[in-house]
PDB file of C-alpha atoms in Angstrom:
ATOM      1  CA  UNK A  17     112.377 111.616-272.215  1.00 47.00           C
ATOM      2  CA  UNK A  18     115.204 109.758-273.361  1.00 51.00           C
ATOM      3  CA  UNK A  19     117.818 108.152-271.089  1.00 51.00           C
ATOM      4  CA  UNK A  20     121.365 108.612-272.707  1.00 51.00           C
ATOM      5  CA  UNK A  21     123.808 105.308-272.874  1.00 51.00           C
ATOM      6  CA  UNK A  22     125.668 106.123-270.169  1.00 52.00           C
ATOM      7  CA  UNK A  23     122.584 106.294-267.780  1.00 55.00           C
ATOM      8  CA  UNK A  24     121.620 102.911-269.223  1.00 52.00           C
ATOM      9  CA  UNK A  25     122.229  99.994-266.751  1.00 53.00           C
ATOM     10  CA  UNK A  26     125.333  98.096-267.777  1.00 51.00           C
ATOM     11  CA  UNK A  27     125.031  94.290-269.151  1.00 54.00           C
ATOM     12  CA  UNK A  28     125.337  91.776-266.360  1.00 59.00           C
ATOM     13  CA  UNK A  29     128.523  89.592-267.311  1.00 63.00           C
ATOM     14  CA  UNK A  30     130.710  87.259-265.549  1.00 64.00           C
ATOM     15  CA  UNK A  31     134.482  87.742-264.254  1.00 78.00           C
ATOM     16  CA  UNK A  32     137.098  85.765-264.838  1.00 72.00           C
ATOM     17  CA  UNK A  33     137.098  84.360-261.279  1.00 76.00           C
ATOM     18  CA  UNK A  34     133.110  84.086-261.511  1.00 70.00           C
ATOM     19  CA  UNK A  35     133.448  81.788-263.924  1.00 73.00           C
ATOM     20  CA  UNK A  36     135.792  79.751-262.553  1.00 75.00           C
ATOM     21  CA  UNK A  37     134.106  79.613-259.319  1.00 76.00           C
ATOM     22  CA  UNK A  38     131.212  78.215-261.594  1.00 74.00           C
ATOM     23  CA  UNK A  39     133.218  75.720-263.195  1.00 77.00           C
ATOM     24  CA  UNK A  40     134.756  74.459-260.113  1.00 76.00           C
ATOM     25  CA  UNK A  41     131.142  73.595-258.820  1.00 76.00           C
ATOM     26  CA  UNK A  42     129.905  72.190-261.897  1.00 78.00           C
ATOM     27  CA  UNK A  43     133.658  69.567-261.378  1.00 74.00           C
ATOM     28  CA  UNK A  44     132.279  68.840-258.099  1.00 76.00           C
ATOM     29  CA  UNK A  45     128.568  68.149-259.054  1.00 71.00           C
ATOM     30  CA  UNK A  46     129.646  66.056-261.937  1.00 67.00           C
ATOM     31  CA  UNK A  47     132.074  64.116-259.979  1.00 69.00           C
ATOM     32  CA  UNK A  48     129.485  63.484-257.037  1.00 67.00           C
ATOM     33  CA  UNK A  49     127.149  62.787-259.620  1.00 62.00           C
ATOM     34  CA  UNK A  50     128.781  60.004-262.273  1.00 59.00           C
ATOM     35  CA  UNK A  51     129.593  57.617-259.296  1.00 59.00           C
ATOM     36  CA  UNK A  52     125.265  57.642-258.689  1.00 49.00           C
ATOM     37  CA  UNK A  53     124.786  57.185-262.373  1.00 50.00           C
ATOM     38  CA  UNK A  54     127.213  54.257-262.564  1.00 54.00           C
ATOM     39  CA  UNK A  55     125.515  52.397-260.220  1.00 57.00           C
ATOM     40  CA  UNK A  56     122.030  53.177-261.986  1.00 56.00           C
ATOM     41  CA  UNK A  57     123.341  52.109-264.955  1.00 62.00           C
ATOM     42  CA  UNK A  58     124.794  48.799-263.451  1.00 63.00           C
ATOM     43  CA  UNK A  59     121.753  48.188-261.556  1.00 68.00           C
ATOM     44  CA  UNK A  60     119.772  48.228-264.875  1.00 73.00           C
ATOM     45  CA  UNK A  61     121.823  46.326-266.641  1.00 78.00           C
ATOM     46  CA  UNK A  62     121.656  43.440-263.615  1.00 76.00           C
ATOM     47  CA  UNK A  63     117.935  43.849-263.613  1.00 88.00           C
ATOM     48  CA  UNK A  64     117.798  43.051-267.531  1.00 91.00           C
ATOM     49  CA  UNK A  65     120.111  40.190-267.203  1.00 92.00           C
ATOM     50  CA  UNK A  66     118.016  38.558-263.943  1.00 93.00           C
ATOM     51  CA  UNK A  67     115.183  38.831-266.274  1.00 94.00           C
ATOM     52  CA  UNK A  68     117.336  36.874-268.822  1.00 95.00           C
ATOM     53  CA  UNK A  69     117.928  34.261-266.606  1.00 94.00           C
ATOM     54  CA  UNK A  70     114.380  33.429-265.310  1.00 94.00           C
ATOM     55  CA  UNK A  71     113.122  33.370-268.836  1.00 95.00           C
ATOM     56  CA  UNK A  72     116.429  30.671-269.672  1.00 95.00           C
ATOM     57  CA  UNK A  73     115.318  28.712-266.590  1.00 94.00           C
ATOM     58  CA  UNK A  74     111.422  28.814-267.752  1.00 95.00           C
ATOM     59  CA  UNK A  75     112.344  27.783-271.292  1.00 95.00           C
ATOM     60  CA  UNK A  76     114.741  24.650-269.836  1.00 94.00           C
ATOM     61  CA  UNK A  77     111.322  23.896-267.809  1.00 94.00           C
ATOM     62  CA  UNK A  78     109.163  24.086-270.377  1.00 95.00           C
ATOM     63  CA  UNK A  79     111.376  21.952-272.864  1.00 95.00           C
ATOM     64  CA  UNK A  80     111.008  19.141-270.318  1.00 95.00           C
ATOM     65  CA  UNK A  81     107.688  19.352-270.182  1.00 95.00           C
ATOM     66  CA  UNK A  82     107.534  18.670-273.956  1.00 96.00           C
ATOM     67  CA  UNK A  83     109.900  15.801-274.207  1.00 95.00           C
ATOM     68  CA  UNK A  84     108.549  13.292-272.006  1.00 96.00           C
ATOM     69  CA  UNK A  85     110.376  15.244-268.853  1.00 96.00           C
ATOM     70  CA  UNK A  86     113.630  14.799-270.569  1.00 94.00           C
ATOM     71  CA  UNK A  87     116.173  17.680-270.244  1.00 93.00           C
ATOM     72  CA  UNK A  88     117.899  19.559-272.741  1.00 90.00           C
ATOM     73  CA  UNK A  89     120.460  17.154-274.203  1.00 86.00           C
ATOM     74  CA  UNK A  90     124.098  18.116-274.084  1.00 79.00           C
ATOM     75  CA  UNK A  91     127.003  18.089-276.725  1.00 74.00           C
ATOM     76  CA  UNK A  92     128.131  21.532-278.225  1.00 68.00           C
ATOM     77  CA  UNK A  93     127.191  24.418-276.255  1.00 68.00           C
ATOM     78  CA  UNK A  94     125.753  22.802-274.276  1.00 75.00           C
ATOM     79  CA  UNK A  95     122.332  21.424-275.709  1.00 76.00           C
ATOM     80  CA  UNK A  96     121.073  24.632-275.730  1.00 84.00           C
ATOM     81  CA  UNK A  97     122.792  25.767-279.067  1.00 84.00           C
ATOM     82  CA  UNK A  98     124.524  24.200-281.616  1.00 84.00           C
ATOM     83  CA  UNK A  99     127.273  26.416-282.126  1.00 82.00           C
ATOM     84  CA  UNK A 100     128.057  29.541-285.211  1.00 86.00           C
ATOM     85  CA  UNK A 101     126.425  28.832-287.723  1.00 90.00           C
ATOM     86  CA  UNK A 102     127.803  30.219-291.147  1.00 89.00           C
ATOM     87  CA  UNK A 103     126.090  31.657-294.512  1.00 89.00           C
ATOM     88  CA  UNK A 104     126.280  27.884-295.928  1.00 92.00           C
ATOM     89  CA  UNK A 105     124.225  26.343-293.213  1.00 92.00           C
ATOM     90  CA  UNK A 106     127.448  25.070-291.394  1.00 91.00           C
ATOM     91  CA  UNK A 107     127.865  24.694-288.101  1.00 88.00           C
ATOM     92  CA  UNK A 108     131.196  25.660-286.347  1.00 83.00           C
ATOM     93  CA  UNK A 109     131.564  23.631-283.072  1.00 77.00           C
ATOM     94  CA  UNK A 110     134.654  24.897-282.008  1.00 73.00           C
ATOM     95  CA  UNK A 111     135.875  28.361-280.876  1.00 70.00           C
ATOM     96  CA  UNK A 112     138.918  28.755-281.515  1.00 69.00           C
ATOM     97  CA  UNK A 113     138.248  27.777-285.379  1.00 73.00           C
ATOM     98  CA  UNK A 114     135.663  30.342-285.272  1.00 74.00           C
ATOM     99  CA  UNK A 115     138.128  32.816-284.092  1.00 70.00           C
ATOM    100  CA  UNK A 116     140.758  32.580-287.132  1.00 74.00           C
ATOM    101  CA  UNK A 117     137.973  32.810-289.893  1.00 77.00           C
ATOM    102  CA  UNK A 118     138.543  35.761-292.071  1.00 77.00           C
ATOM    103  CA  UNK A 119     135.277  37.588-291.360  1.00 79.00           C
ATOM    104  CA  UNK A 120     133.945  40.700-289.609  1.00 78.00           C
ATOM    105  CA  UNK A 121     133.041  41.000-286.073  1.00 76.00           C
ATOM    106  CA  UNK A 122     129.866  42.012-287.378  1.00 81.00           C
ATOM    107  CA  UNK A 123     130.133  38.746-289.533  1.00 84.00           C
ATOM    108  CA  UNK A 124     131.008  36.685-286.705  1.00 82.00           C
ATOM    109  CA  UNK A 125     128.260  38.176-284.687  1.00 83.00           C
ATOM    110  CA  UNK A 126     125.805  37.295-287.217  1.00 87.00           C
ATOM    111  CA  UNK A 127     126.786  33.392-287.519  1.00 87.00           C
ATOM    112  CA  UNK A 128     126.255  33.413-283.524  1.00 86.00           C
ATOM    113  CA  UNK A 129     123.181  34.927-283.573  1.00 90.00           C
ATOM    114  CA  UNK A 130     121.648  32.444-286.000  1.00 92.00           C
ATOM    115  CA  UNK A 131     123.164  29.358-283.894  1.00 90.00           C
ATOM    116  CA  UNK A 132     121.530  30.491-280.934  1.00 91.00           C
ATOM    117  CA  UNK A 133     118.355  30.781-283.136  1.00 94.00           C
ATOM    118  CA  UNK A 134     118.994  27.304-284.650  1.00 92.00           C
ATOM    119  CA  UNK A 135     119.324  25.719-280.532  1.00 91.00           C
ATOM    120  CA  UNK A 136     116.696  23.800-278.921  1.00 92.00           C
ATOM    121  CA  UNK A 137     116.096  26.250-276.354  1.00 93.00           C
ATOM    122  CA  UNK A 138     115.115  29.266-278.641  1.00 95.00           C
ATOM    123  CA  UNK A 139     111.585  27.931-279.478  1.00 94.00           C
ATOM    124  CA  UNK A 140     111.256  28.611-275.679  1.00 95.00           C
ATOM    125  CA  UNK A 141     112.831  31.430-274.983  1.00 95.00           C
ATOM    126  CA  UNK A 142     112.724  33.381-278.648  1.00 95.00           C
ATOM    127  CA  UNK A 143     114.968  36.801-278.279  1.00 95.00           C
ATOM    128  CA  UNK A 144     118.376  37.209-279.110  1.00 93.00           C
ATOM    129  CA  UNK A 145     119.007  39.575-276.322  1.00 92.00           C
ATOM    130  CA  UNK A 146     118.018  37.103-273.739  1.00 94.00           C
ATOM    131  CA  UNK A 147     121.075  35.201-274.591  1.00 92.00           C
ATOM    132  CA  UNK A 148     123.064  38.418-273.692  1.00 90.00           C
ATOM    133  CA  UNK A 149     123.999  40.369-270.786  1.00 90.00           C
ATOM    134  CA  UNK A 150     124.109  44.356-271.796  1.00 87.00           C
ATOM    135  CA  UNK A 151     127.123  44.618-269.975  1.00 85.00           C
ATOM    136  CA  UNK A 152     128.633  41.678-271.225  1.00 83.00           C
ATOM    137  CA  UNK A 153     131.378  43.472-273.880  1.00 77.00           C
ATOM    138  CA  UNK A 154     133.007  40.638-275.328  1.00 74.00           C
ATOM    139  CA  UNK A 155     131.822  40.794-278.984  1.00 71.00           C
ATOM    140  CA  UNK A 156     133.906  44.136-279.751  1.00 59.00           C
ATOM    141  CA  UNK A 157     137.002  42.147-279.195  1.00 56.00           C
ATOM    142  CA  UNK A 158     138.734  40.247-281.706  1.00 48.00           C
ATOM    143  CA  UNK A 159     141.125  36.802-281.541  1.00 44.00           C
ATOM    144  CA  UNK A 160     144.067  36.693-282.706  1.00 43.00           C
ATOM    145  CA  UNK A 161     144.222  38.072-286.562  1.00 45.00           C
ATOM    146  CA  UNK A 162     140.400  36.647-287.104  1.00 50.00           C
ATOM    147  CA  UNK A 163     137.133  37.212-287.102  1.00 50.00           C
ATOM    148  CA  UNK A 164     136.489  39.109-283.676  1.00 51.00           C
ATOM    149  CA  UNK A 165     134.759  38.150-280.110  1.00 54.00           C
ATOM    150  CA  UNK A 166     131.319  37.605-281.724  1.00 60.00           C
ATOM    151  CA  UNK A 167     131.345  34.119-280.287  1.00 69.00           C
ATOM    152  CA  UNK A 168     131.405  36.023-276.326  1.00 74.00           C
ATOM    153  CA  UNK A 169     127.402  37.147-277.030  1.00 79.00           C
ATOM    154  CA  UNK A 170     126.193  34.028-275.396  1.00 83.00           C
ATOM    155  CA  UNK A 171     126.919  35.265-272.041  1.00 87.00           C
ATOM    156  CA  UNK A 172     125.396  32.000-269.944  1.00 90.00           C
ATOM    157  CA  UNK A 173     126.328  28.983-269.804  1.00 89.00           C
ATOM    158  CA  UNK A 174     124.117  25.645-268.828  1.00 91.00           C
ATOM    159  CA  UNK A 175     125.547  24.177-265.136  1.00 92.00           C
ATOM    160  CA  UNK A 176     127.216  20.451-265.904  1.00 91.00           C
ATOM    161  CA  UNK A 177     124.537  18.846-263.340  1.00 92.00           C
ATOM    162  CA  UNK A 178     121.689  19.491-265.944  1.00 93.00           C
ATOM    163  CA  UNK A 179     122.901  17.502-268.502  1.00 89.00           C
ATOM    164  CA  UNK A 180     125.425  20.174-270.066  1.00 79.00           C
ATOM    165  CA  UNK A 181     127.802  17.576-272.030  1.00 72.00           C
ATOM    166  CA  UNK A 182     125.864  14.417-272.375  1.00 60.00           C
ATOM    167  CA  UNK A 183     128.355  12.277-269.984  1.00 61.00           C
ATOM    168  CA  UNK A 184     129.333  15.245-267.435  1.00 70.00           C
ATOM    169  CA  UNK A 185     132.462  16.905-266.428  1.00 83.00           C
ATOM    170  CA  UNK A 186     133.869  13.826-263.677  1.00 86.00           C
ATOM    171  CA  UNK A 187     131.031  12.154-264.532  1.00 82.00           C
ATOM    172  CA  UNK A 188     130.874   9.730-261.487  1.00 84.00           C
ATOM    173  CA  UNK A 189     131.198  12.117-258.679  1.00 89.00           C
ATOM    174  CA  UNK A 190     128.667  14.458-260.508  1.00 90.00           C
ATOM    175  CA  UNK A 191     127.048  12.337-262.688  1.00 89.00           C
ATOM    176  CA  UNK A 192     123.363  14.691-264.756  1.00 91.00           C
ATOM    177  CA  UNK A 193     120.187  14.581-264.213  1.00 93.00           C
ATOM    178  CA  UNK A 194     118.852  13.332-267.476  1.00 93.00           C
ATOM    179  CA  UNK A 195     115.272  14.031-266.497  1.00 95.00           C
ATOM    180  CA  UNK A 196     113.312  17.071-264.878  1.00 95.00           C
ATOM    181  CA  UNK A 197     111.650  15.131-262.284  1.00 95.00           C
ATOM    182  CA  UNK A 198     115.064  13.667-260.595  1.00 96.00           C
ATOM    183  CA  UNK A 199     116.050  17.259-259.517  1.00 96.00           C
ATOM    184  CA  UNK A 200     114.975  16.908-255.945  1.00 92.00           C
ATOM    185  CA  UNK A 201     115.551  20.337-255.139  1.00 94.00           C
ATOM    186  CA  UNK A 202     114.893  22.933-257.641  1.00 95.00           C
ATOM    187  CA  UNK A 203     114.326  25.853-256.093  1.00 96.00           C
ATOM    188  CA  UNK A 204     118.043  25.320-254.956  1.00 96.00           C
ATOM    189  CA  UNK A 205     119.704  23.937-258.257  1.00 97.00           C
ATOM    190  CA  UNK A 206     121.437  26.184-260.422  1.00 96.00           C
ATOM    191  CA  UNK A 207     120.668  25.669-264.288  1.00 95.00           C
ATOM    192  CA  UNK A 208     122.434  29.028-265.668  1.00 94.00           C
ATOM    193  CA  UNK A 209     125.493  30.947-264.613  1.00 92.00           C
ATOM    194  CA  UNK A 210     126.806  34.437-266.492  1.00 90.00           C
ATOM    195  CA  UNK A 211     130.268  33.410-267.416  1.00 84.00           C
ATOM    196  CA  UNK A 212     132.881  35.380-268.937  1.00 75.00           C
ATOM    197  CA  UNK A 213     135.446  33.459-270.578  1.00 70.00           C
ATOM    198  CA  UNK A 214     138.161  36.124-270.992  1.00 66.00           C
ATOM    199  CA  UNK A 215     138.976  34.237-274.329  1.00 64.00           C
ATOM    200  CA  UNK A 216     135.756  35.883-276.279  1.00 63.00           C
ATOM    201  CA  UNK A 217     133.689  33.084-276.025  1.00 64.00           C
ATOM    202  CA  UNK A 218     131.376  30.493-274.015  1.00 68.00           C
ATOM    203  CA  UNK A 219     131.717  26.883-274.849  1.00 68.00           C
ATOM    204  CA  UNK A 220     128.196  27.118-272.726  1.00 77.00           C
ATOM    205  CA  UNK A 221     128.851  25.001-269.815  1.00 84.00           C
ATOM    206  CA  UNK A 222     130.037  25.603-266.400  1.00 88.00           C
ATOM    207  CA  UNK A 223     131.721  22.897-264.320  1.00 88.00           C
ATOM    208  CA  UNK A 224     133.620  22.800-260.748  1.00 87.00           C
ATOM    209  CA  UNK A 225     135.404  19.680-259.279  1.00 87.00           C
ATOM    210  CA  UNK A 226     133.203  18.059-256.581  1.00 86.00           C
ATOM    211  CA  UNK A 227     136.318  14.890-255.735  1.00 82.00           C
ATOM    212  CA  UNK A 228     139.004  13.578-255.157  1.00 81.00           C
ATOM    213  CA  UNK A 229     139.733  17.905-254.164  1.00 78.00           C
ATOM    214  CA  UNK A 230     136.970  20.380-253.888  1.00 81.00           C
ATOM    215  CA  UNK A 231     138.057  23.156-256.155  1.00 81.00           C
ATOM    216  CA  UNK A 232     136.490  25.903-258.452  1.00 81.00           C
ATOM    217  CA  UNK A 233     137.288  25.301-262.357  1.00 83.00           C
ATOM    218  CA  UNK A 234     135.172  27.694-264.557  1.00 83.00           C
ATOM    219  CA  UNK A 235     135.574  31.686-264.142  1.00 80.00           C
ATOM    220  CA  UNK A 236     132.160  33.521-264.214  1.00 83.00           C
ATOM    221  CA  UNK A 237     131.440  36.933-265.141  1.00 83.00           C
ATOM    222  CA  UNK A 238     131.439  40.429-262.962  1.00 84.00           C
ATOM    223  CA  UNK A 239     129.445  42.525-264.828  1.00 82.00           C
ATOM    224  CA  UNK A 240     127.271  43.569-262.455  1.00 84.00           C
ATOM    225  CA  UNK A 241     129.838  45.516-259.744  1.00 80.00           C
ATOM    226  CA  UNK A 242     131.128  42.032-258.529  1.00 84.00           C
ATOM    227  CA  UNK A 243     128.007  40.333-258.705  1.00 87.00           C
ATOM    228  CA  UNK A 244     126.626  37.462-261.001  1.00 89.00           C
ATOM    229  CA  UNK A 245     123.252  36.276-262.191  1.00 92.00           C
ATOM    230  CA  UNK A 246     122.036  32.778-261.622  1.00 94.00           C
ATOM    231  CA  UNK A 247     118.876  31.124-262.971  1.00 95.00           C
ATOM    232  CA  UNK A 248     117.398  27.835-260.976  1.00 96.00           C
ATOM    233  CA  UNK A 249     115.717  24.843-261.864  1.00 96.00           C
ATOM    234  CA  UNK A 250     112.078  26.145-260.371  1.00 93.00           C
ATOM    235  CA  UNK A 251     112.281  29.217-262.759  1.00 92.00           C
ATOM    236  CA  UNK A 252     114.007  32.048-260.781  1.00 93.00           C
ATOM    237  CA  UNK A 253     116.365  34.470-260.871  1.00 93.00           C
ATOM    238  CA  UNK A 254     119.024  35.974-258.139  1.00 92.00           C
ATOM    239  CA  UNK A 255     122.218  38.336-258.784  1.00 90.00           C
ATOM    240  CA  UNK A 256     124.693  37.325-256.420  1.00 90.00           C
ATOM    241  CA  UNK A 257     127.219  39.179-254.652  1.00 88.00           C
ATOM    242  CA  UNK A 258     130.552  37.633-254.867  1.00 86.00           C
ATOM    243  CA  UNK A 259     132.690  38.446-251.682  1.00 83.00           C
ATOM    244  CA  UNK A 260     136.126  35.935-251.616  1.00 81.00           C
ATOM    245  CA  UNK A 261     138.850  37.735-253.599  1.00 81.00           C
ATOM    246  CA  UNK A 262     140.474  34.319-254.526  1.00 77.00           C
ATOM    247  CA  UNK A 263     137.589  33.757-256.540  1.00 77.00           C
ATOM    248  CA  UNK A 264     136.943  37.389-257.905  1.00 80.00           C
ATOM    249  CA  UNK A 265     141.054  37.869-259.199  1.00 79.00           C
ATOM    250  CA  UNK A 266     140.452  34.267-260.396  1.00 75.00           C
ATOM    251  CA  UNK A 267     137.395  36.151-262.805  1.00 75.00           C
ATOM    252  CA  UNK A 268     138.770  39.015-263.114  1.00 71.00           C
ATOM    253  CA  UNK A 269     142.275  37.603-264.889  1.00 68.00           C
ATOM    254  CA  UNK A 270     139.918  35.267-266.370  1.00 62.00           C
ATOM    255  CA  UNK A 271     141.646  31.952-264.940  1.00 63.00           C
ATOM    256  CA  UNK A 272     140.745  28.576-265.117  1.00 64.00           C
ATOM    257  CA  UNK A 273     141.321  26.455-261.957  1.00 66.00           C
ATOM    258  CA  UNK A 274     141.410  28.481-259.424  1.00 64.00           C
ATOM    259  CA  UNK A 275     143.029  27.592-256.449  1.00 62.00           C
ATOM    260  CA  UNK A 276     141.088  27.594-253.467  1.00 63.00           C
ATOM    261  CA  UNK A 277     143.512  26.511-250.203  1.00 58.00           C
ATOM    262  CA  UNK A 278     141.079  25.330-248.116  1.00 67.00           C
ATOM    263  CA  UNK A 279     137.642  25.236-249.892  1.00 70.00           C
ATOM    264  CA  UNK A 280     136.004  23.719-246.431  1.00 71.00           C
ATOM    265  CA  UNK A 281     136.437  27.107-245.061  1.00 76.00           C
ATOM    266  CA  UNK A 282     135.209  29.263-248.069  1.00 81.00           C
ATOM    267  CA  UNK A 283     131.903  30.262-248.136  1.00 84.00           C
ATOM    268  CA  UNK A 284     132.346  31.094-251.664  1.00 84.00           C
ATOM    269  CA  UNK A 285     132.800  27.771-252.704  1.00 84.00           C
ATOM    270  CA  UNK A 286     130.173  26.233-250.423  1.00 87.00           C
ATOM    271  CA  UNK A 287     127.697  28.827-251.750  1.00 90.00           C
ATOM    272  CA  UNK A 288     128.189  27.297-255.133  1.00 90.00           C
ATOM    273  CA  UNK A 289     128.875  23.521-254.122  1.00 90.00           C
ATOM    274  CA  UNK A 290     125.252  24.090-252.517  1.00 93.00           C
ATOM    275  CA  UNK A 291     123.477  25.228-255.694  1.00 95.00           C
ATOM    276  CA  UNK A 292     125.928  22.876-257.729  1.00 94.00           C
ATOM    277  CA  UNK A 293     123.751  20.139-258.040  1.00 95.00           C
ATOM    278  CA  UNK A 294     123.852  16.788-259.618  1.00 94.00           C
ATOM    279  CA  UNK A 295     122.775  13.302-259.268  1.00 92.00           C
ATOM    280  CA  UNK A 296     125.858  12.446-257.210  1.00 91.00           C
ATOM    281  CA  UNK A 297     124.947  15.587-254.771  1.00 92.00           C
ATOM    282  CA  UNK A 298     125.798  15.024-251.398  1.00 89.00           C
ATOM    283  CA  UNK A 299     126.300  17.901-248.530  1.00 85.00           C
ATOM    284  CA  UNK A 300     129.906  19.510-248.440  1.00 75.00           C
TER     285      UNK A 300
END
């Protein structure tokens, strides 16, 4: 027997206020949702760039123990890579040269790239992306009317204490090791620091002021939800939590400098004065 059309069941379809309802609580899902996914995504990105900074710290090890215990010598970038290098074979020490060269990002990227390849360290630790954090963004941007942030993708820098510049930032109050075997404490001294120069580029050496007045000088990098990653002498990694907000407005605004009132009384500071070590080192 046939049913006629009108006997037929009718289509099941949404109403106008159905389908809001369902839109509403797809908002509210997605909104609940995106904060949980940022915080995956950040946690992924710190675990990459912890892994970074053990393998930096193994390959400054394992450079020592193939010259004669001698660390990784300073000068541009700090020992660990020359600087850009450009399609010639020339090497461009300085930044802010770099940064009015009439040449892509991409170009700029490139010259970078096959510094960090040229450096002493990369035998040691041989992949690009180790030199970079993921959420390290810097390379996108460009300086002035030239060639772009590519300079920014060496997101670490070498601490001043491990021979960083040859003769040292206030070179008698901190003055290097020279060799592996004079860091008395390794576990506890700091090798690498992420630092994010808000100028598109690392010169590849972090420094603080130890005397005549305590005070913090380089800005590091927050790109892991106000935390940083270190590297040590002894081969590990942490990602540390930053908590003083002198210190993370100071990196945020990307100033030099900052000004720390009373750095006796900031645990901030005496976190990093701790792990700042040198052959001058004394306790705070």
């Amino acid at each position: 027997m046939k049913t006629s059309a009108s006997n037929r069941p009718a289509a099941f379809a949404f109403t106008l206020i159905e389908l809001l309802v369902v839109i509403a609580i797809i908002a509210i899902l997605a909104g609940m949702l995106l904060p949980v996914l940022g915080k995956a995504k950040s946690k992924t990105i710190g675990a990459t760039c912890l892994n970074n900074q053990k393998q930096l710290a193994i390959g400054f090890t394992l450079y020592a123990g193939d010259h004669d215990d001698k660390l990784l010598p300073g000068g541009s970038g700090a020992g660990f890579w020359p600087g850009a290098i450009d399609a010639m074979g020339a090497t461009i020490t300085s930044a802010p040269t770099f940064s009015t060269l009439a040449i892509s990002t991409d170009t700029a990227l490139q010259y970078v790239q096959r510094g960090i390849q040229a450096g002493l360290l990369y035998r040691y630790t041989p992949n690009l992306k180790t030199y970079n954090c993921p959420g390290d963004k810097r390379t996108t941007k460009r300086l002035g009317t030239g060639a772009g942030g590519g300079w920014g993708y060496d997101s670490y820098s070498k601490v001043n204490g491990m021979n960083a510049a040859g003769n040292g930032w206030q070179f008698g109050p901190q003055s290097p090791y020279r060799r592996a075997t004079e860091i008395t404490h390794p576990v506890d001294s700091l090798v690498f620091v992420e630092e994010g120069d808000p100028r598109g580029f690392n010169w590849g050496e972090w420094v603080m002021d130890v005397q005549p007045n305590p005070a913090w000088v380089d800005s590091f990098a927050v790109y892991h939800v106000n935390a940083s990653s270190v590297g040590f002498a002894d081969g590990h990694g942490e990602v540390h939590r930053w908590e003083d907000s002198t210190i993370l407005n100071a990196s945020t605004a990307g100033t030099f400098f900052a000004a720390l009132p009373n750095p006796a009384g900031n645990t901030t500071y005496q976190w990093m004065y701790f792990r700042y070590r040198h052959n001058a080192w004394a306790p705070f």
